[in-house]
PDB file of C-alpha atoms in Angstrom:
ATOM      1  CA  UNK H  30       0.000   0.000   0.000  1.00  0.00           C
ATOM      2  CA  UNK H  31       2.711   2.504   0.931  1.00  0.00           C
ATOM      3  CA  UNK H  32       4.587   1.656  -2.281  1.00  0.00           C
ATOM      4  CA  UNK H  33       1.523   2.626  -4.336  1.00  0.00           C
ATOM      5  CA  UNK H  34       1.292   5.920  -2.465  1.00  0.00           C
ATOM      6  CA  UNK H  35       4.961   6.686  -3.044  1.00  0.00           C
ATOM      7  CA  UNK H  36       4.540   6.092  -6.792  1.00  0.00           C
ATOM      8  CA  UNK H  37       1.934   8.850  -7.071  1.00  0.00           C
ATOM      9  CA  UNK H  38       2.774  12.416  -7.987  1.00  0.00           C
ATOM     10  CA  UNK H  39       3.193  14.568  -4.840  1.00  0.00           C
ATOM     11  CA  UNK H  40       0.865  17.229  -6.265  1.00  0.00           C
ATOM     12  CA  UNK H  41      -1.773  14.578  -6.815  1.00  0.00           C
ATOM     13  CA  UNK H  42      -1.388  13.330  -3.236  1.00  0.00           C
ATOM     14  CA  UNK H  43      -1.554  16.832  -1.764  1.00  0.00           C
ATOM     15  CA  UNK H  44      -4.620  17.744  -3.807  1.00  0.00           C
ATOM     16  CA  UNK H  45      -6.398  14.545  -2.777  1.00  0.00           C
ATOM     17  CA  UNK H  46      -5.493  15.087   0.883  1.00  0.00           C
ATOM     18  CA  UNK H  47      -6.686  18.701   0.714  1.00  0.00           C
ATOM     19  CA  UNK H  48     -10.037  17.615  -0.759  1.00  0.00           C
ATOM     20  CA  UNK H  49     -10.485  14.977   1.966  1.00  0.00           C
ATOM     21  CA  UNK H  50      -9.533  17.453   4.692  1.00  0.00           C
ATOM     22  CA  UNK H  51     -11.820  20.089   3.204  1.00  0.00           C
ATOM     23  CA  UNK H  52     -14.734  17.637   3.184  1.00  0.00           C
ATOM     24  CA  UNK H  53     -14.125  16.775   6.843  1.00  0.00           C
ATOM     25  CA  UNK H  54     -13.843  20.468   7.698  1.00  0.00           C
ATOM     26  CA  UNK H  55     -17.113  21.338   5.921  1.00  0.00           C
ATOM     27  CA  UNK H  56     -19.039  18.573   7.668  1.00  0.00           C
ATOM     28  CA  UNK H  57     -17.618  19.289  11.132  1.00  0.00           C
ATOM     29  CA  UNK H  58     -18.019  23.049  10.740  1.00  0.00           C
ATOM     30  CA  UNK H  59     -21.678  22.944   9.763  1.00  0.00           C
ATOM     31  CA  UNK H  60     -22.635  19.997  11.962  1.00  0.00           C
ATOM     32  CA  UNK H  61     -21.199  20.686  15.389  1.00  0.00           C
ATOM     33  CA  UNK H  62     -18.249  23.116  15.587  1.00  0.00           C
ATOM     34  CA  UNK H  63     -20.031  26.325  14.589  1.00  0.00           C
ATOM     35  CA  UNK H  64     -23.235  25.590  12.649  1.00  0.00           C
ATOM     36  CA  UNK H  65     -25.319  28.345  11.132  1.00  0.00           C
ATOM     37  CA  UNK H  66     -28.274  27.131  13.228  1.00  0.00           C
ATOM     38  CA  UNK H  67     -28.248  25.142  16.477  1.00  0.00           C
ATOM     39  CA  UNK H  68     -27.990  21.360  15.954  1.00  0.00           C
ATOM     40  CA  UNK H  69     -26.520  21.788  12.464  1.00  0.00           C
ATOM     41  CA  UNK H  70     -27.680  23.243   9.182  1.00  0.00           C
ATOM     42  CA  UNK H  71     -28.269  22.203   5.601  1.00  0.00           C
ATOM     43  CA  UNK H  72     -24.947  23.821   4.707  1.00  0.00           C
ATOM     44  CA  UNK H  73     -23.429  20.477   5.666  1.00  0.00           C
ATOM     45  CA  UNK H  74     -24.364  19.398   2.133  1.00  0.00           C
ATOM     46  CA  UNK H  75     -21.759  21.757   0.652  1.00  0.00           C
ATOM     47  CA  UNK H  76     -19.175  19.032   1.202  1.00  0.00           C
ATOM     48  CA  UNK H  77     -20.874  16.508  -1.097  1.00  0.00           C
ATOM     49  CA  UNK H  78     -19.378  17.800  -4.394  1.00  0.00           C
ATOM     50  CA  UNK H  79     -15.926  17.183  -2.931  1.00  0.00           C
ATOM     51  CA  UNK H  80     -16.772  13.496  -2.534  1.00  0.00           C
ATOM     52  CA  UNK H  81     -17.354  13.130  -6.263  1.00  0.00           C
ATOM     53  CA  UNK H  82     -13.867  14.423  -7.027  1.00  0.00           C
ATOM     54  CA  UNK H  83     -11.817  12.426  -4.515  1.00  0.00           C
ATOM     55  CA  UNK H  84     -11.779   9.026  -6.330  1.00  0.00           C
ATOM     56  CA  UNK H  85     -10.784  10.642  -9.637  1.00  0.00           C
ATOM     57  CA  UNK H  86      -8.071  12.700  -7.964  1.00  0.00           C
ATOM     58  CA  UNK H  87      -6.681   9.594  -6.292  1.00  0.00           C
ATOM     59  CA  UNK H  88      -6.590   7.762  -9.633  1.00  0.00           C
ATOM     60  CA  UNK H  89      -5.004  10.749 -11.381  1.00  0.00           C
ATOM     61  CA  UNK H  90      -7.787  11.254 -13.917  1.00  0.00           C
ATOM     62  CA  UNK H  91      -7.074  14.384 -15.918  1.00  0.00           C
ATOM     63  CA  UNK H  92     -10.707  15.260 -16.609  1.00  0.00           C
ATOM     64  CA  UNK H  93     -11.566  15.049 -12.891  1.00  0.00           C
ATOM     65  CA  UNK H  94      -8.615  17.260 -12.035  1.00  0.00           C
ATOM     66  CA  UNK H  95      -9.764  19.828 -14.581  1.00  0.00           C
ATOM     67  CA  UNK H  96     -13.305  20.166 -13.253  1.00  0.00           C
ATOM     68  CA  UNK H  97     -12.123  19.850  -9.641  1.00  0.00           C
ATOM     69  CA  UNK H  98      -9.835  22.846 -10.192  1.00  0.00           C
ATOM     70  CA  UNK H  99     -12.944  24.869 -11.117  1.00  0.00           C
ATOM     71  CA  UNK H 100     -15.017  23.433  -8.250  1.00  0.00           C
ATOM     72  CA  UNK H 101     -12.430  24.291  -5.627  1.00  0.00           C
ATOM     73  CA  UNK H 102     -12.728  27.976  -6.527  1.00  0.00           C
ATOM     74  CA  UNK H 103     -16.179  27.955  -4.890  1.00  0.00           C
ATOM     75  CA  UNK H 104     -14.617  26.875  -1.589  1.00  0.00           C
ATOM     76  CA  UNK H 105     -11.901  29.513  -1.861  1.00  0.00           C
ATOM     77  CA  UNK H 106     -14.606  32.118  -2.420  1.00  0.00           C
ATOM     78  CA  UNK H 107     -16.705  30.895   0.497  1.00  0.00           C
ATOM     79  CA  UNK H 108     -13.674  30.923   2.772  1.00  0.00           C
ATOM     80  CA  UNK H 109     -12.787  34.460   1.752  1.00  0.00           C
ATOM     81  CA  UNK H 110     -16.347  35.658   2.334  1.00  0.00           C
ATOM     82  CA  UNK H 111     -16.699  33.954   5.715  1.00  0.00           C
ATOM     83  CA  UNK H 112     -13.257  35.057   6.902  1.00  0.00           C
ATOM     84  CA  UNK H 113     -14.885  38.355   7.855  1.00  0.00           C
ATOM     85  CA  UNK H 114     -16.801  36.586  10.648  1.00  0.00           C
ATOM     86  CA  UNK H 115     -15.539  36.463  14.219  1.00  0.00           C
ATOM     87  CA  UNK H 116     -14.612  33.743  16.676  1.00  0.00           C
ATOM     88  CA  UNK H 117     -14.337  30.140  15.520  1.00  0.00           C
ATOM     89  CA  UNK H 118     -15.806  30.975  12.119  1.00  0.00           C
ATOM     90  CA  UNK H 119     -12.793  33.168  11.331  1.00  0.00           C
ATOM     91  CA  UNK H 120     -10.361  30.313  11.985  1.00  0.00           C
ATOM     92  CA  UNK H 121     -12.491  27.754  10.174  1.00  0.00           C
ATOM     93  CA  UNK H 122     -12.808  30.077   7.169  1.00  0.00           C
ATOM     94  CA  UNK H 123      -9.055  30.663   7.208  1.00  0.00           C
ATOM     95  CA  UNK H 124      -8.450  26.906   7.262  1.00  0.00           C
ATOM     96  CA  UNK H 125     -10.961  26.389   4.449  1.00  0.00           C
ATOM     97  CA  UNK H 126      -9.257  29.053   2.346  1.00  0.00           C
ATOM     98  CA  UNK H 127      -5.817  27.547   2.966  1.00  0.00           C
ATOM     99  CA  UNK H 128      -6.923  23.993   2.152  1.00  0.00           C
ATOM    100  CA  UNK H 129      -8.805  25.056  -0.979  1.00  0.00           C
ATOM    101  CA  UNK H 130      -5.932  27.234  -2.190  1.00  0.00           C
ATOM    102  CA  UNK H 131      -3.474  24.395  -1.588  1.00  0.00           C
ATOM    103  CA  UNK H 132      -5.681  22.029  -3.583  1.00  0.00           C
ATOM    104  CA  UNK H 133      -6.029  24.552  -6.420  1.00  0.00           C
ATOM    105  CA  UNK H 134      -2.285  25.180  -6.674  1.00  0.00           C
ATOM    106  CA  UNK H 135      -1.511  21.447  -6.552  1.00  0.00           C
ATOM    107  CA  UNK H 136      -4.061  20.686  -9.271  1.00  0.00           C
ATOM    108  CA  UNK H 137      -2.653  23.377 -11.541  1.00  0.00           C
ATOM    109  CA  UNK H 138       0.908  22.222 -10.852  1.00  0.00           C
ATOM    110  CA  UNK H 139      -0.049  18.642 -11.723  1.00  0.00           C
ATOM    111  CA  UNK H 140      -1.894  19.611 -14.897  1.00  0.00           C
ATOM    112  CA  UNK H 141       0.609  22.154 -16.283  1.00  0.00           C
ATOM    113  CA  UNK H 142       3.158  19.679 -17.743  1.00  0.00           C
ATOM    114  CA  UNK H 143       0.347  17.474 -19.064  1.00  0.00           C
ATOM    115  CA  UNK H 144      -1.234  20.410 -20.881  1.00  0.00           C
ATOM    116  CA  UNK H 145       2.154  21.527 -22.247  1.00  0.00           C
ATOM    117  CA  UNK H 146       2.789  18.025 -23.579  1.00  0.00           C
ATOM    118  CA  UNK H 147      -0.664  17.901 -25.194  1.00  0.00           C
ATOM    119  CA  UNK H 148      -0.075  21.272 -26.872  1.00  0.00           C
ATOM    120  CA  UNK H 149       3.285  20.072 -28.171  1.00  0.00           C
ATOM    121  CA  UNK H 150       1.687  16.943 -29.628  1.00  0.00           C
ATOM    122  CA  UNK H 151      -1.106  18.986 -31.198  1.00  0.00           C
ATOM    123  CA  UNK H 152       1.427  21.357 -32.730  1.00  0.00           C
ATOM    124  CA  UNK H 153       3.416  18.448 -34.166  1.00  0.00           C
ATOM    125  CA  UNK H 154       0.196  16.972 -35.548  1.00  0.00           C
ATOM    126  CA  UNK H 155      -0.669  20.173 -37.401  1.00  0.00           C
ATOM    127  CA  UNK H 156       2.865  20.394 -38.830  1.00  0.00           C
ATOM    128  CA  UNK H 157       2.609  16.849 -40.171  1.00  0.00           C
ATOM    129  CA  UNK H 158      -0.767  17.631 -41.783  1.00  0.00           C
ATOM    130  CA  UNK H 159       0.620  20.786 -43.426  1.00  0.00           C
ATOM    131  CA  UNK H 160       3.505  18.912 -45.073  1.00  0.00           C
ATOM    132  CA  UNK H 161       1.207  16.305 -46.639  1.00  0.00           C
TER     133      UNK H 161
END
């Protein structure tokens, strides 16, 4: 098991870990740490989209990483909006912003060389077509 983990790209591992941590944070925040309403709120459901991305991130699926990099921007935005609150909400929002930003940077860092390689192949393909 640990050998499989070590074979994965570190950006992929960090992004996956950040998504898992962000899911746990969202659930705990809205359920019992500092819910919007006593005894929890429906905002707990905001963590569900993260669950759809985690398996694809773990497997290194490019398409999942692309849409997950757009999804994570919602959590960065929410964290930045809620960071203006006081008490525990400030620290939870700060943690959410840090986790989401870490995930976003790791996803972009993982995808950048893949996109560059795809562009290079596409460019070579157009050059071959032009010569024939």
